[in-house]
Amino acid sequence: MWCPFCNHDDTRVVDSRITGDGMQIRRRRECSSCASRFNTYEKPELIAPRIIKAGGIREDFSEDKLRNGMLRALEKRPVETREVERAIRVLLKEIRSVEEAEIPSSLIGEWVMRELSQLDQVAYVRFASVYRRFEDVQAFLDEIEMLEKESPGSQDQRQISLLKKRSMDKKR
């Protein structure tokens, strides 16, 4: 490993530790030339199946696309980062455990929606609206009603009901 400060190619490992999520090893290194210290991270390279998009196009799985899609749906929502990372780890494990060489993107979309529904209902509806290509307000309302029916007692106390205002409007 070369030193990022002086480009000398002789560094030694001073300390190694497993990161908090258990998915990486952090190595503390020291350059034998300039004595600078720096960290490197090592993680296993796991092969994920190729993804078959809706139009039949095939592409390599991208963890970044998965993470960005979830973060976009969760933007400005009261969900802790560690919970998001836990959900992403669950999805990555599930994707990498598939024994097929290729899987449809629709399957991954369903898995993402499952995890988002457990994290935040608003994020779930945001993601579902793009993923399922909602065409009108009724599609949103149908999805919200379905979500309320599936998990009426498990609603996070930090969230308000998605249908609360609507049900009040109906009473009037």
CSV table of C-alpha atoms in Angstrom, one decimal:
chain,number,residue,atom,x,y,z
A,1,MET,CA,0.0,0.0,0.0
A,2,TRP,CA,1.4,3.4,-1.0
A,3,CYS,CA,1.4,6.4,1.3
A,4,PRO,CA,-1.2,9.0,0.2
A,5,PHE,CA,1.1,11.8,1.6
A,6,CYS,CA,4.5,11.0,0.1
A,7,ASN,CA,3.7,8.2,-2.4
A,8,HIS,CA,6.3,5.9,-0.7
A,9,ASP,CA,5.3,2.3,-1.3
A,10,ASP,CA,6.2,0.9,2.1
A,11,THR,CA,3.6,1.2,4.8
A,12,ARG,CA,2.9,-1.1,7.7
A,13,VAL,CA,-0.4,-1.9,9.5
A,14,VAL,CA,-0.4,-0.5,13.0
A,15,ASP,CA,-3.9,-1.6,14.1
A,16,SER,CA,-6.8,-3.6,12.6
A,17,ARG,CA,-10.4,-3.4,13.7
A,18,ILE,CA,-13.8,-4.6,12.4
A,19,THR,CA,-16.1,-1.6,11.8
A,20,GLY,CA,-19.3,-1.3,13.8
A,21,ASP,CA,-21.5,-2.9,11.2
A,22,GLY,CA,-19.2,-5.8,10.9
A,23,MET,CA,-18.9,-5.4,7.1
A,24,GLN,CA,-15.4,-3.9,6.9
A,25,ILE,CA,-12.0,-4.0,8.4
A,26,ARG,CA,-10.4,-0.7,9.3
A,27,ARG,CA,-6.6,-0.8,9.1
A,28,ARG,CA,-4.5,2.0,10.6
A,29,ARG,CA,-1.3,2.3,8.6
A,30,GLU,CA,1.9,4.1,9.0
A,31,CYS,CA,4.4,5.2,6.3
A,32,SER,CA,7.9,4.0,6.9
A,33,SER,CA,9.3,7.0,5.0
A,34,CYS,CA,7.3,10.1,6.4
A,35,ALA,CA,5.7,8.5,9.4
A,36,SER,CA,2.3,9.7,8.4
A,37,ARG,CA,-0.7,7.7,9.5
A,38,PHE,CA,-3.9,6.9,7.6
A,39,ASN,CA,-6.8,4.5,7.5
A,40,THR,CA,-7.7,2.0,4.9
A,41,TYR,CA,-10.9,0.0,4.7
A,42,GLU,CA,-11.3,-3.5,3.4
A,43,LYS,CA,-14.6,-5.2,2.6
A,44,PRO,CA,-15.4,-8.5,0.9
A,45,GLU,CA,-16.2,-8.3,-2.8
A,46,LEU,CA,-19.4,-10.2,-3.2
A,47,ILE,CA,-20.9,-10.9,-6.6
A,48,ALA,CA,-24.5,-9.7,-7.1
A,49,PRO,CA,-26.7,-10.9,-9.9
A,50,ARG,CA,-27.1,-8.8,-13.0
A,51,ILE,CA,-30.3,-6.7,-13.2
A,52,ILE,CA,-32.9,-7.0,-15.9
A,53,LYS,CA,-34.6,-3.6,-16.4
A,54,ALA,CA,-38.2,-3.2,-17.5
A,55,GLY,CA,-37.2,-2.7,-21.1
A,56,GLY,CA,-35.1,-5.9,-21.1
A,57,ILE,CA,-31.8,-4.1,-20.8
A,58,ARG,CA,-29.3,-5.8,-18.5
A,59,GLU,CA,-26.9,-4.0,-16.3
A,60,ASP,CA,-24.6,-4.7,-13.3
A,61,PHE,CA,-26.2,-4.3,-9.9
A,62,SER,CA,-25.2,-0.9,-8.3
A,63,GLU,CA,-25.2,-0.5,-4.5
A,64,ASP,CA,-25.0,3.2,-5.1
A,65,LYS,CA,-28.3,3.3,-7.1
A,66,LEU,CA,-30.0,1.3,-4.4
A,67,ARG,CA,-28.7,3.6,-1.6
A,68,ASN,CA,-29.5,6.8,-3.6
A,69,GLY,CA,-33.0,5.7,-4.4
A,70,MET,CA,-33.7,5.0,-0.8
A,71,LEU,CA,-32.1,8.2,0.4
A,72,ARG,CA,-34.1,10.2,-2.1
A,73,ALA,CA,-37.4,8.7,-0.8
A,74,LEU,CA,-36.3,9.3,2.8
A,75,GLU,CA,-35.2,12.9,2.2
A,76,LYS,CA,-36.3,15.2,5.1
A,77,ARG,CA,-37.9,12.3,6.9
A,78,PRO,CA,-37.4,11.5,10.7
A,79,VAL,CA,-35.5,8.3,10.1
A,80,GLU,CA,-32.2,7.6,11.8
A,81,THR,CA,-29.2,6.9,9.6
A,82,ARG,CA,-28.4,3.6,11.4
A,83,GLU,CA,-31.9,2.4,10.5
A,84,VAL,CA,-31.4,3.3,6.9
A,85,GLU,CA,-28.1,1.5,6.8
A,86,ARG,CA,-29.7,-1.6,8.5
A,87,ALA,CA,-32.3,-1.7,5.8
A,88,ILE,CA,-29.7,-1.4,3.1
A,89,ARG,CA,-27.7,-4.2,4.6
A,90,VAL,CA,-30.8,-6.4,4.7
A,91,LEU,CA,-31.4,-5.6,1.0
A,92,LEU,CA,-27.8,-6.3,0.0
A,93,LYS,CA,-27.8,-9.6,1.8
A,94,GLU,CA,-31.1,-10.6,0.1
A,95,ILE,CA,-29.8,-9.5,-3.3
A,96,ARG,CA,-26.5,-11.3,-2.9
A,97,SER,CA,-28.2,-14.5,-1.6
A,98,VAL,CA,-30.2,-14.9,-4.9
A,99,GLU,CA,-28.8,-17.9,-6.7
A,100,GLU,CA,-29.9,-16.7,-10.1
A,101,ALA,CA,-27.4,-15.0,-12.5
A,102,GLU,CA,-30.0,-12.4,-13.3
A,103,ILE,CA,-33.0,-11.0,-11.5
A,104,PRO,CA,-35.6,-8.5,-12.6
A,105,SER,CA,-35.4,-4.9,-11.3
A,106,SER,CA,-39.1,-5.2,-10.3
A,107,LEU,CA,-38.1,-7.8,-7.6
A,108,ILE,CA,-35.6,-5.4,-6.1
A,109,GLY,CA,-38.2,-2.6,-6.2
A,110,GLU,CA,-40.6,-4.7,-4.3
A,111,TRP,CA,-37.9,-5.5,-1.7
A,112,VAL,CA,-37.1,-1.8,-1.4
A,113,MET,CA,-40.7,-0.9,-0.9
A,114,ARG,CA,-41.0,-3.6,1.8
A,115,GLU,CA,-38.1,-2.0,3.8
A,116,LEU,CA,-39.3,1.5,3.2
A,117,SER,CA,-42.8,0.6,4.5
A,118,GLN,CA,-41.1,-0.5,7.8
A,119,LEU,CA,-39.0,2.7,8.0
A,120,ASP,CA,-41.4,5.5,7.0
A,121,GLN,CA,-44.8,5.5,5.3
A,122,VAL,CA,-44.2,8.8,3.5
A,123,ALA,CA,-40.9,7.5,2.0
A,124,TYR,CA,-42.7,4.3,1.0
A,125,VAL,CA,-45.4,6.3,-0.9
A,126,ARG,CA,-42.8,8.5,-2.5
A,127,PHE,CA,-40.8,5.5,-3.7
A,128,ALA,CA,-44.0,3.6,-4.8
A,129,SER,CA,-45.3,6.7,-6.8
A,130,VAL,CA,-42.2,6.7,-8.9
A,131,TYR,CA,-41.7,2.9,-9.0
A,132,ARG,CA,-45.3,2.1,-9.9
A,133,ARG,CA,-45.7,5.2,-12.0
A,134,PHE,CA,-48.8,6.6,-10.4
A,135,GLU,CA,-50.8,8.5,-13.0
A,136,ASP,CA,-53.3,10.4,-10.8
A,137,VAL,CA,-54.3,11.2,-7.2
A,138,GLN,CA,-56.5,8.2,-6.9
A,139,ALA,CA,-53.5,5.9,-7.3
A,140,PHE,CA,-51.9,7.7,-4.4
A,141,LEU,CA,-55.0,7.3,-2.3
A,142,ASP,CA,-55.3,3.6,-3.2
A,143,GLU,CA,-51.7,3.0,-2.1
A,144,ILE,CA,-52.1,4.9,1.1
A,145,GLU,CA,-55.3,3.0,2.0
A,146,MET,CA,-53.6,-0.3,1.3
A,147,LEU,CA,-50.7,0.7,3.5
A,148,GLU,CA,-53.0,1.7,6.3
A,149,LYS,CA,-54.9,-1.7,6.1
A,150,GLU,CA,-51.6,-3.7,6.1
A,151,SER,CA,-50.1,-2.1,9.2
A,152,PRO,CA,-52.7,-0.2,11.2
A,153,GLY,CA,-51.2,-1.0,14.6
A,154,SER,CA,-47.5,-0.7,13.7
A,155,GLN,CA,-47.4,3.0,12.8
A,156,ASP,CA,-44.4,4.9,14.1
A,157,GLN,CA,-45.4,7.5,16.7
A,158,ARG,CA,-43.2,10.1,15.0
A,159,GLN,CA,-45.5,10.0,12.0
A,160,ILE,CA,-48.9,11.3,11.5
A,161,SER,CA,-51.5,9.2,9.8
A,162,LEU,CA,-51.5,9.6,6.0
A,163,LEU,CA,-55.3,9.2,6.0
A,164,LYS,CA,-56.2,11.2,9.1
A,165,LYS,CA,-57.0,14.4,7.3
A,166,ARG,CA,-58.9,12.6,4.6
A,167,SER,CA,-61.0,10.6,7.1
A,168,MET,CA,-61.8,13.9,8.9
A,169,ASP,CA,-62.9,15.4,5.6
A,170,LYS,CA,-65.3,12.5,4.9
A,171,LYS,CA,-67.0,13.1,8.3
A,172,ARG,CA,-67.9,16.7,7.4
